XYZ file of C-alpha atoms in Angstrom:
728
model
C 169.633 -1.254 219.836
C 167.163 -2.481 222.457
C 163.932 -4.364 221.752
C 161.116 -1.883 222.545
C 158.815 -4.712 223.670
C 161.353 -5.870 226.253
C 161.872 -2.267 227.374
C 158.138 -1.875 227.931
C 158.049 -5.143 229.872
C 160.698 -3.737 232.186
C 158.818 -0.451 232.601
C 155.337 -1.842 233.179
C 156.612 -4.553 235.508
C 158.962 -2.391 237.551
C 157.822 -2.611 241.206
C 159.278 0.848 241.858
C 156.543 2.280 239.610
C 153.719 0.383 241.304
C 152.321 3.469 243.028
C 152.663 5.529 239.845
C 151.067 3.127 237.366
C 147.536 3.024 235.939
C 146.161 0.312 233.646
C 142.798 1.710 232.564
C 141.431 5.126 231.526
C 139.785 7.259 234.194
C 137.772 10.457 234.260
C 137.835 13.271 236.793
C 135.292 16.071 237.079
C 134.902 19.261 239.044
C 131.209 18.591 239.654
C 129.233 15.598 240.854
C 127.113 15.589 237.693
C 130.176 14.925 235.542
C 129.790 17.897 233.195
C 133.164 19.604 233.734
C 136.099 17.333 233.067
C 139.548 17.733 234.599
C 142.485 16.796 232.368
C 145.787 15.918 233.957
C 147.666 12.722 233.122
C 147.295 10.805 229.895
C 144.757 8.376 231.344
C 142.411 11.261 232.275
C 142.353 12.604 228.688
C 140.312 11.458 225.706
C 142.895 9.092 224.190
C 140.884 5.891 224.231
C 141.592 3.066 221.796
C 139.998 0.600 224.214
C 136.852 0.125 222.149
C 138.885 -1.136 219.172
C 140.573 -3.864 221.233
C 139.287 -7.149 222.723
C 137.417 -7.119 226.023
C 139.728 -6.807 229.019
C 142.726 -5.630 226.994
C 145.236 -3.284 228.603
C 146.759 -0.483 226.551
C 150.344 0.673 226.910
C 150.339 4.040 225.079
C 153.896 4.408 223.789
C 155.549 7.820 223.968
C 158.523 8.178 221.630
C 160.984 11.056 221.601
C 163.908 11.682 219.277
C 166.257 14.623 219.006
C 169.632 14.997 217.328
C 172.251 16.479 219.644
C 175.841 17.624 219.328
C 178.387 15.563 221.262
C 181.632 17.500 220.829
C 182.203 20.791 222.613
C 183.965 23.885 221.244
C 185.341 21.948 218.260
C 184.442 18.957 216.130
C 181.179 17.914 214.546
C 180.334 14.652 216.294
C 176.621 14.192 216.914
C 174.186 11.530 218.099
C 170.511 10.878 217.422
C 168.993 9.044 220.411
C 165.472 7.614 220.442
C 163.740 7.461 223.831
C 160.685 5.480 224.894
C 158.208 5.650 227.757
C 154.587 4.640 228.344
C 151.577 6.721 229.291
C 150.610 4.308 232.084
C 153.328 5.859 234.260
C 152.426 9.123 235.955
C 153.953 12.149 234.245
C 155.657 13.288 237.479
C 157.612 10.029 237.498
C 158.340 10.173 233.756
C 159.842 13.640 234.171
C 162.356 12.396 236.757
C 165.454 11.470 234.782
C 166.836 9.610 237.798
C 163.761 7.323 237.901
C 164.615 5.857 234.463
C 160.945 5.874 233.480
C 162.051 7.006 230.028
C 164.604 4.690 228.439
C 166.951 4.806 225.479
C 166.101 2.215 222.809
C 168.672 3.080 220.152
C 170.722 5.578 218.173
C 169.867 6.637 214.627
C 172.574 7.388 212.046
C 173.595 11.031 212.330
C 175.999 11.228 209.383
C 176.173 14.102 206.924
C 175.464 11.892 203.851
C 178.142 13.633 201.822
C 178.049 10.764 199.338
C 174.839 12.253 197.932
C 174.522 15.422 195.909
C 173.146 18.503 197.636
C 169.819 18.061 195.815
C 169.384 14.410 196.819
C 170.843 14.608 200.325
C 167.701 15.817 202.084
C 165.451 13.109 200.612
C 168.079 10.467 201.353
C 168.105 11.608 204.977
C 164.319 11.230 205.139
C 164.457 7.712 203.742
C 167.343 6.649 205.969
C 165.502 7.896 209.063
C 162.327 5.966 208.252
C 164.217 2.803 207.334
C 166.126 2.812 210.634
C 162.998 3.588 212.655
C 161.199 0.711 210.897
C 163.936 -1.688 212.001
C 163.894 -0.268 215.522
C 160.107 -0.467 215.977
C 159.399 -3.649 214.010
C 158.525 -5.673 217.183
C 155.693 -3.221 217.921
C 153.694 -4.309 214.866
C 152.805 -7.759 216.219
C 152.598 -6.477 219.799
C 150.035 -3.888 218.763
C 147.930 -6.305 216.749
C 147.901 -9.336 219.055
C 149.031 -8.004 222.422
C 151.691 -9.407 224.730
C 151.202 -11.062 228.118
C 153.162 -9.060 230.680
C 153.642 -9.323 234.423
C 152.839 -5.814 235.587
C 153.830 -3.914 238.709
C 150.510 -4.861 240.343
C 151.582 -8.552 240.202
C 148.827 -9.415 237.709
C 149.412 -10.713 234.204
C 147.836 -8.343 231.689
C 147.337 -8.764 227.979
C 149.027 -5.538 226.925
C 148.631 -3.947 223.502
C 151.551 -1.684 222.611
C 150.329 1.284 220.583
C 152.331 4.309 219.488
C 150.298 7.193 220.900
C 152.563 10.242 221.171
C 155.720 11.453 219.478
C 157.784 14.201 221.126
C 160.000 16.129 218.704
C 160.775 19.637 217.528
C 159.199 21.046 214.354
C 161.820 19.935 211.777
C 161.750 16.416 213.170
C 157.945 16.365 213.167
C 158.055 17.159 209.448
C 160.644 14.405 209.020
C 158.365 11.881 210.738
C 155.292 13.092 208.820
C 157.108 12.778 205.455
C 156.259 16.374 204.590
C 158.213 19.476 203.651
C 159.176 21.914 206.376
C 157.005 24.651 204.841
C 153.921 22.587 205.709
C 152.158 21.657 208.931
C 152.979 18.076 209.981
C 149.527 17.686 211.576
C 146.994 19.220 209.184
C 146.493 20.100 205.524
C 146.693 23.879 205.817
C 148.144 25.457 202.643
C 151.748 26.624 202.872
C 150.841 30.315 202.541
C 147.904 30.327 205.009
C 149.567 29.204 208.249
C 149.291 32.681 209.750
C 145.485 32.715 209.622
C 143.172 31.315 212.317
C 141.903 28.491 210.121
C 140.463 25.135 211.105
C 142.091 22.835 208.571
C 141.380 19.162 208.077
C 143.824 16.856 209.836
C 146.147 14.693 207.765
C 144.850 11.170 207.183
C 147.421 8.348 207.631
C 145.529 6.044 205.280
C 145.271 8.659 202.527
C 148.944 9.593 202.994
C 150.045 5.960 202.639
C 147.926 5.556 199.502
C 149.365 8.734 198.001
C 152.941 7.635 198.686
C 152.196 4.187 197.234
C 150.839 5.756 194.037
C 153.924 7.910 193.781
C 156.108 4.835 194.221
C 154.301 3.140 191.313
C 155.097 6.047 188.986
C 151.794 7.897 189.270
C 151.500 11.612 190.039
C 148.570 12.082 192.433
C 147.603 15.712 193.048
C 147.561 15.073 196.818
C 151.318 14.548 196.789
C 152.006 18.196 195.962
C 148.898 19.555 197.683
C 149.973 18.026 201.009
C 153.662 18.879 200.528
C 154.804 15.263 200.834
C 158.323 13.877 200.351
C 158.955 10.673 198.391
C 159.345 8.394 201.395
C 157.562 5.284 200.181
C 157.681 3.195 203.389
C 157.153 5.383 206.476
C 158.033 3.592 209.702
C 154.531 4.202 211.073
C 152.725 2.718 208.048
C 152.266 -0.737 209.604
C 151.930 0.236 213.269
C 148.375 -0.707 214.312
C 145.936 1.820 215.773
C 148.448 4.652 215.212
C 147.631 8.095 213.843
C 151.085 9.608 213.571
C 149.764 13.085 212.737
C 147.691 13.276 215.903
C 150.630 11.850 217.851
C 152.732 15.023 217.591
C 152.565 16.814 220.932
C 153.053 20.513 221.798
C 156.647 21.683 222.071
C 156.709 24.486 224.649
C 160.474 24.971 224.542
C 160.931 25.505 220.806
C 157.461 26.676 219.776
C 156.554 29.012 222.651
C 159.536 30.029 224.792
C 162.183 30.212 222.086
C 159.956 30.492 219.037
C 156.973 32.784 219.353
C 158.210 34.677 222.426
C 161.963 35.161 221.955
C 162.392 34.954 218.175
C 159.280 36.949 217.307
C 157.587 38.918 220.096
C 160.824 40.201 221.649
C 162.206 41.084 218.215
C 159.035 42.960 217.261
C 159.070 44.951 220.487
C 162.786 45.731 220.129
C 162.087 47.190 216.688
C 159.328 49.382 218.152
C 160.957 50.482 221.407
C 164.616 50.523 220.406
C 167.523 48.650 221.973
C 168.679 51.492 224.242
C 165.274 52.103 225.809
C 164.577 48.379 226.127
C 167.889 47.809 227.902
C 167.188 50.697 230.284
C 163.848 49.145 231.214
C 165.428 45.760 231.894
C 168.064 47.395 234.097
C 165.429 49.229 236.166
C 163.334 46.121 236.869
C 162.788 45.681 240.657
C 164.193 42.651 242.427
C 162.165 39.580 243.404
C 163.309 36.358 245.121
C 164.620 34.018 242.439
C 164.079 36.438 239.540
C 166.867 36.774 236.973
C 167.988 40.410 236.706
C 169.331 41.402 233.287
C 171.604 44.069 234.714
C 173.154 44.839 231.314
C 169.946 44.621 229.314
C 169.316 42.073 226.553
C 170.714 43.624 223.378
C 174.246 42.368 224.062
C 173.261 38.792 224.948
C 174.391 36.513 222.125
C 173.441 33.066 223.391
C 170.161 32.338 225.127
C 168.865 29.349 227.060
C 165.310 28.175 227.604
C 165.538 29.269 231.243
C 166.381 32.833 230.231
C 163.434 32.897 227.828
C 161.115 31.931 230.687
C 162.693 34.530 232.988
C 162.022 37.293 230.460
C 158.376 36.283 230.229
C 157.966 36.852 233.965
C 158.036 40.648 233.634
C 158.029 41.418 229.909
C 154.449 42.696 229.726
C 154.804 45.289 232.510
C 158.114 46.366 231.016
C 156.400 47.215 227.699
C 153.554 49.241 229.233
C 153.773 52.828 228.029
C 156.560 52.145 225.506
C 154.435 50.525 222.799
C 150.993 51.286 221.347
C 148.098 49.815 223.280
C 147.254 47.205 220.623
C 150.844 45.931 220.658
C 150.426 45.521 224.400
C 147.263 43.497 223.734
C 149.226 41.265 221.339
C 151.974 40.746 223.932
C 149.415 39.978 226.631
C 147.720 37.403 224.380
C 151.004 35.577 223.676
C 151.960 35.515 227.357
C 148.466 34.391 228.369
C 148.706 31.526 225.904
C 152.160 30.573 227.172
C 151.050 30.483 230.810
C 147.797 28.650 230.118
C 149.760 26.064 228.127
C 152.091 25.441 231.089
C 149.316 24.521 233.538
C 149.599 20.983 234.930
C 145.851 20.529 235.286
C 143.343 21.741 232.717
C 139.626 22.364 232.876
C 137.168 23.698 230.326
C 137.852 27.178 231.698
C 141.611 27.014 231.131
C 141.214 25.480 227.664
C 138.799 28.279 226.781
C 141.485 30.686 228.001
C 143.972 29.091 225.583
C 141.654 29.496 222.624
C 140.619 33.002 223.657
C 144.239 34.166 223.968
C 145.046 32.899 220.469
C 141.913 34.550 219.075
C 142.863 37.892 220.679
C 146.305 37.671 219.094
C 144.889 37.071 215.608
C 142.383 39.914 216.072
C 145.103 42.461 216.870
C 148.205 41.212 215.024
C 147.625 43.588 212.084
C 148.986 46.442 214.236
C 152.449 44.944 213.703
C 151.995 45.222 209.946
C 150.790 48.808 210.317
C 153.950 49.611 212.289
C 156.000 47.837 209.579
C 157.701 45.451 212.000
C 156.221 42.366 210.358
C 155.224 41.758 206.727
C 153.297 38.531 207.207
C 152.429 35.960 209.881
C 152.953 32.805 207.866
C 155.037 31.410 210.741
C 155.127 27.612 211.214
C 155.454 27.804 215.006
C 152.557 30.248 215.220
C 150.309 27.842 213.337
C 151.273 24.993 215.683
C 149.591 26.846 218.563
C 146.204 26.162 216.963
C 146.663 22.420 217.679
C 147.428 22.750 221.405
C 143.884 22.324 222.708
C 143.311 19.222 220.585
C 146.568 17.652 221.826
C 145.772 18.425 225.476
C 142.316 16.887 225.137
C 143.848 13.757 223.604
C 147.008 13.211 225.658
C 146.783 15.347 228.777
C 148.683 18.436 229.850
C 151.821 19.591 228.083
C 154.181 19.002 231.027
C 153.981 15.282 230.287
C 155.272 15.638 226.710
C 157.691 18.533 226.646
C 160.918 18.388 224.621
C 162.839 19.598 227.673
C 162.922 16.019 228.983
C 164.867 14.636 225.984
C 167.241 17.594 226.329
C 167.963 16.487 229.914
C 168.238 12.831 228.915
C 170.943 13.713 226.398
C 173.285 14.375 229.320
C 173.069 10.818 230.660
C 172.493 8.862 227.459
C 174.610 10.753 224.943
C 177.022 13.389 226.239
C 178.341 11.487 229.277
C 178.642 8.330 227.191
C 180.618 10.214 224.549
C 182.976 11.661 227.155
C 183.661 8.115 228.382
C 184.812 7.071 224.913
C 188.139 7.779 223.224
C 186.276 9.929 220.638
C 187.070 7.453 217.845
C 184.475 4.923 216.709
C 182.518 6.320 219.620
C 179.133 4.721 218.814
C 180.108 1.203 219.885
C 181.933 2.484 222.949
C 178.922 4.584 223.964
C 176.602 1.581 223.635
C 178.912 -0.601 225.731
C 179.331 2.078 228.398
C 175.548 2.578 228.603
C 175.004 -1.176 228.882
C 177.337 -1.321 231.869
C 175.750 1.747 233.462
C 172.319 0.169 233.021
C 173.508 -3.030 234.713
C 174.851 -1.067 237.683
C 171.626 0.907 237.928
C 169.431 -2.202 237.819
C 171.526 -3.903 240.487
C 171.328 -0.839 242.705
C 167.558 -0.567 242.192
C 167.140 -4.238 243.093
C 169.147 -3.820 246.302
C 167.126 -0.724 247.236
C 163.913 -2.686 246.652
C 165.134 -5.535 248.860
C 166.071 -3.055 251.583
C 162.636 -1.450 251.420
C 160.928 -4.850 251.656
C 163.030 -5.786 254.697
C 161.964 -2.579 256.420
C 158.300 -3.301 255.761
C 158.488 -6.999 256.656
C 157.906 -6.624 260.453
C 154.789 -4.543 259.816
C 153.461 -7.140 257.408
C 154.036 -9.909 259.966
C 152.117 -8.054 262.626
C 149.223 -7.488 260.262
C 149.026 -11.247 259.570
C 149.040 -11.961 263.290
C 146.007 -9.724 263.650
C 144.239 -11.797 261.010
C 144.543 -9.471 258.010
C 145.511 -10.668 254.536
C 147.629 -7.878 253.111
C 147.661 -9.477 249.654
C 143.923 -9.580 249.061
C 142.068 -7.271 251.425
C 144.229 -4.151 251.553
C 142.507 -1.065 250.149
C 145.718 -0.041 248.389
C 145.921 -3.208 246.271
C 144.276 -3.868 242.918
C 140.833 -5.450 242.887
C 141.552 -7.284 239.671
C 143.230 -7.035 236.281
C 142.668 -3.717 234.565
C 141.454 -1.923 237.683
C 142.726 1.514 238.613
C 144.848 1.664 241.787
C 143.417 3.470 244.758
C 146.018 6.210 244.571
C 145.102 7.115 240.998
C 143.614 10.571 240.722
C 139.924 9.921 240.116
C 138.648 13.012 241.885
C 139.200 16.575 240.759
C 142.498 17.896 242.129
C 141.673 20.896 244.280
C 143.692 23.018 246.650
C 143.338 21.519 250.107
C 142.254 23.838 252.868
C 145.393 23.663 254.935
C 146.969 26.419 256.957
C 149.813 28.472 255.581
C 152.988 28.084 257.654
C 155.335 31.000 258.335
C 158.881 30.154 259.426
C 161.513 32.450 260.932
C 165.144 31.668 261.683
C 165.900 30.191 265.111
C 167.985 33.225 266.035
C 167.512 36.777 264.746
C 170.038 38.049 262.217
C 170.008 41.520 263.814
C 169.452 41.218 267.593
C 168.526 44.198 269.750
C 168.215 46.848 267.063
C 167.120 50.302 268.167
C 164.186 52.164 266.661
C 166.595 54.724 265.227
C 168.421 51.920 263.440
C 165.120 50.686 261.994
C 164.380 54.182 260.735
C 167.768 54.733 259.098
C 168.616 51.209 257.859
C 165.136 49.869 257.085
C 163.407 53.127 256.166
C 160.746 52.475 258.821
C 160.058 56.176 259.388
C 156.637 55.599 261.004
C 157.666 52.603 263.115
C 156.990 54.081 266.562
C 153.439 55.394 265.929
C 152.525 52.216 264.027
C 153.827 50.060 266.884
C 151.878 52.070 269.452
C 148.695 51.640 267.435
C 149.282 47.876 267.253
C 149.677 47.640 271.048
C 146.453 49.574 271.634
C 144.516 47.268 269.332
C 146.009 43.879 270.261
C 147.333 44.385 273.810
C 144.972 46.928 275.372
C 146.000 45.929 278.934
C 149.652 46.710 278.307
C 150.784 49.628 280.494
C 154.257 50.119 279.000
C 154.519 52.950 276.503
C 156.982 52.288 273.648
C 159.883 54.712 273.420
C 162.893 55.305 271.131
C 165.053 53.479 273.679
C 163.356 50.111 273.013
C 165.274 47.432 271.109
C 163.910 44.731 268.835
C 165.161 41.399 267.488
C 165.020 41.705 263.703
C 164.988 38.897 261.103
C 166.171 38.875 257.522
C 163.179 37.083 256.004
C 160.144 34.931 256.573
C 159.668 31.657 254.697
C 156.071 30.897 253.741
C 154.993 27.316 253.019
C 151.549 27.013 251.450
C 149.455 24.016 250.340
C 150.127 22.871 246.778
C 148.031 24.108 243.894
C 147.678 21.116 241.512
C 147.374 23.489 238.566
C 150.995 24.485 239.217
C 152.712 21.740 241.203
C 152.036 18.775 243.449
C 154.645 19.947 245.946
C 153.950 22.500 248.688
C 154.709 26.020 247.588
C 157.548 27.824 249.329
C 158.209 31.557 249.133
C 160.537 34.036 250.784
C 159.677 37.560 251.839
C 162.826 39.524 252.587
C 163.369 42.624 254.695
C 167.135 43.117 254.646
C 168.889 46.499 254.825
C 171.720 47.542 252.553
C 175.095 45.909 253.171
C 178.077 48.162 252.436
C 181.118 46.683 250.680
C 183.614 45.181 253.100
C 187.348 45.307 253.086
C 189.179 43.890 250.127
C 186.959 42.387 247.448
C 183.955 41.576 249.596
C 181.016 43.089 247.714
C 178.048 44.760 249.272
C 174.404 44.196 248.454
C 171.476 46.577 248.032
C 168.526 46.665 250.387
C 165.777 44.140 249.707
C 162.352 45.078 251.043
C 159.949 42.803 249.213
C 156.369 43.437 248.226
C 153.738 41.021 249.501
C 150.021 40.314 249.389
C 148.315 40.649 252.766
C 145.367 38.504 253.816
C 143.966 36.887 256.942
C 146.273 33.850 256.781
C 144.224 31.538 254.512
C 145.495 30.442 251.065
C 144.873 33.143 248.470
C 142.859 31.648 245.619
C 141.860 34.994 244.073
C 142.932 38.620 244.370
C 139.694 39.463 246.140
C 140.259 40.654 249.691
C 144.051 40.993 249.440
C 146.149 44.144 249.399
C 149.737 44.956 248.486
C 152.249 46.183 251.055
C 156.005 46.526 251.309
C 157.615 44.640 254.190
C 160.238 46.788 255.913
C 160.928 45.045 259.228
C 160.302 41.514 260.515
C 160.679 41.374 264.293
C 159.443 39.918 267.555
C 157.951 41.722 270.521
C 160.451 42.669 273.256
C 159.992 40.903 276.577
C 159.056 44.041 278.519
C 155.757 44.163 276.615
C 154.784 40.680 277.779
C 154.738 37.237 276.223
C 153.543 37.248 272.635
C 154.050 34.168 270.475
C 153.320 35.660 267.045
C 156.033 37.427 265.050
C 155.337 40.918 263.720
C 156.110 42.910 260.607
C 156.243 46.618 259.872
C 154.727 47.290 256.450
C 153.864 50.228 254.214
C 150.513 49.940 252.488
C 149.692 50.455 248.831
C 146.266 51.514 247.607
C 143.656 48.800 247.020
C 143.368 47.445 243.501
C 141.407 49.691 241.219
C 137.973 48.551 240.074
C 139.218 47.385 236.685
C 142.689 46.500 235.424
C 144.481 48.413 232.698
C 142.475 47.771 229.487
C 145.531 47.089 227.307
C 147.872 45.128 229.552
C 145.225 43.621 231.837
C 147.454 44.388 234.851
C 146.087 45.772 238.106
C 147.344 49.203 239.120
C 148.385 50.349 242.605
C 150.237 53.287 244.104
C 151.711 54.106 247.480
C 149.142 54.873 250.155
C 149.706 58.003 252.263
C 148.189 59.395 255.433
C 148.811 62.980 256.536
C 151.589 63.389 253.968
C 153.406 60.317 255.310
C 153.461 56.772 254.032
C 150.565 54.753 255.364
C 152.330 52.236 257.636
C 151.199 49.577 260.069
C 152.484 46.772 262.273
C 150.783 43.457 261.540
C 151.228 39.789 262.374
C 153.654 37.971 260.098
C 151.081 35.255 259.443
C 148.924 37.865 257.693
C 151.465 37.869 254.852
C 149.911 35.594 252.226
C 152.733 35.463 249.699
C 155.285 37.708 247.975
C 154.324 39.694 244.903
C 156.149 41.730 242.301
C 155.374 45.291 241.277
C 156.555 46.873 238.037
C 156.806 50.685 237.968
C 154.833 52.601 235.371
C 157.704 53.793 233.196
C 155.823 55.833 230.618
C 157.257 56.464 227.162
C 160.832 56.459 228.486
C 162.237 55.244 231.770
C 163.548 57.750 234.325
C 167.371 57.614 234.059
C 167.661 57.823 237.866
C 165.823 54.542 238.342
C 167.785 51.411 239.112
C 166.744 47.985 240.300
C 167.762 48.965 243.836
C 165.932 52.295 244.151
C 162.963 52.097 241.805
C 160.533 51.109 244.580
C 161.477 54.318 246.439
C 161.464 56.716 243.481
C 158.436 55.508 241.528
C 154.899 56.226 242.721
C 152.617 54.177 240.430
C 152.972 50.461 239.786
C 151.462 47.457 238.039
C 150.902 44.179 239.889
C 152.937 41.675 237.890
C 150.613 38.704 237.467
C 153.142 36.840 235.304
C 155.834 36.576 237.977
C 154.896 32.904 238.438
C 152.132 30.455 237.583
C 150.616 30.769 241.074
C 150.014 34.493 240.688
C 148.742 33.984 237.148
C 146.197 31.440 238.382
C 144.845 33.520 241.260
C 144.536 36.583 239.010
C 143.054 34.852 235.965
C 141.303 31.637 237.031
C 138.715 31.215 239.764
């Protein structure tokens, strides 16, 4: 067991986190008047206990996470219950990096089965044991939250830091455990047990009233609030004495268990399977067109017995278009509302517009959910995880976006802090061995971090010396340093994060994968039936002084794909976006066991080479050939692509699914084709064929783009596409 105060001292004073640390709240807005707030990290949200503390105090908002995990594999019942700690002063991107050690293990809770108790008393005994152990673990935080602790921070200043429990990351059963309530109640609000399926605005639980109710129960009284609030007889909750802590507000959204696995997989997919039928649903999954990086369920989903969170997310990427035509229109509206909510909740930067989208999606679901009762696929909607969605906006406004508090991080930390430690033990009396092994691993890590820091300082030392020779004081006058205790570093995000107007970069391989391919080969292997007339038209428009007439004898250097690197969209990621657009012909199986591969001619959005921030002005096309101009036509530095156009987006999307509809464009009974510059390809896109009531049995993932004629633009293929189709 580690002292949480000492752990926080190590975190807030770690020089490796200096550029990722903030000591005071900040606000960012999309307008100069300050009317439209941008919410990103915790310090940009509305969590502000500053006014209750002395002047000049620094807050370290504590983020706790606990999750019981199984240690043994395939056999045995060994388990561990780690408790992790981090602070909201560290940027969420750094906290999410398990290798950065910005989230630390502070102890293990007892994970025994409590067989010494009767079955009736075992559950309550588990509640009491949990709170007693957490009280011992967090006892140092009581004085540190009331009086503060002087700490040397990463900015080299000494701050008076008040340690306050702000957020608690846990799944639903553990939230109820922490809140001392039954699992048929909401751990955040006072909604009645049988009304969690209704869009109600219930009063939040009050920590003071809860403590008073539990104290009365301890003294032998029977307050009505005890049963009304669904409380358990835990008389000394661990959070009772923690200053400035509202444990019920501290529970954060759990995307993995509440959205991806809960509402989507366990409910929406099950409802739709009951309506469509397993055989038809599997056929639709099998016929889904390919897309770079997209999981293809080539055997359907009915036979899958064990799912992962990644597979849940993969299904969401095309589930709506797959349902179109197979379910009643109002069921499609329900599915669209759930997916809209899921994608809005995953955004890494929120504005008033996106938060309104969250609330609107939930309202649309509640307005149309009765269709599921009419179809007799659901009797009621008193679902705990469904009710939790009503608290998402409040949590985001308080603590920032959900990517900073997801339960996926503790799941990853289990590998380093629980499972690997257990494997290093002899499997007997493993707790002490795990603690010793982790202590040694921590010592090695700290030594390595210290050596890396020394190496970095030695590299920067010559530059620092030269700056002093020029008369600059790098310790006091540098713009990147703090101006004083409690100030926000210069690299903190104080301005609204917007997409920078940078150019999109298109990259081809150094050497072509298919050199000197004839036009006949392009026609037969790539399906470029109109290549020659399209190429002639391109030469007339872009090289009018060229006197050479293209002929079937010309040969072209052909590439497999183009890699597109675009500026980052802060709503999705801080890293540059990278996509692939493929144009590869079919590869026949080789000798022996070498498998072949189907042709991959990707769909893409075409624009004039600037980042696509909306769907306005873009058009869908299928890329058939990526090539360069032969030398006999002169020097031409830009790569080219042969594409086949689709019709422009219709004036309004489909009213039920909200998806835009397109179909293949034709000219004189032939596909409307053109040769364009590769840098006019904005990004790849994914089309889903309109399957109707039942899918055509001839359709497969490899041939559906050729056999189908009408398609939906899949706006859920990734967060980027969702943003440009939904948000301005």
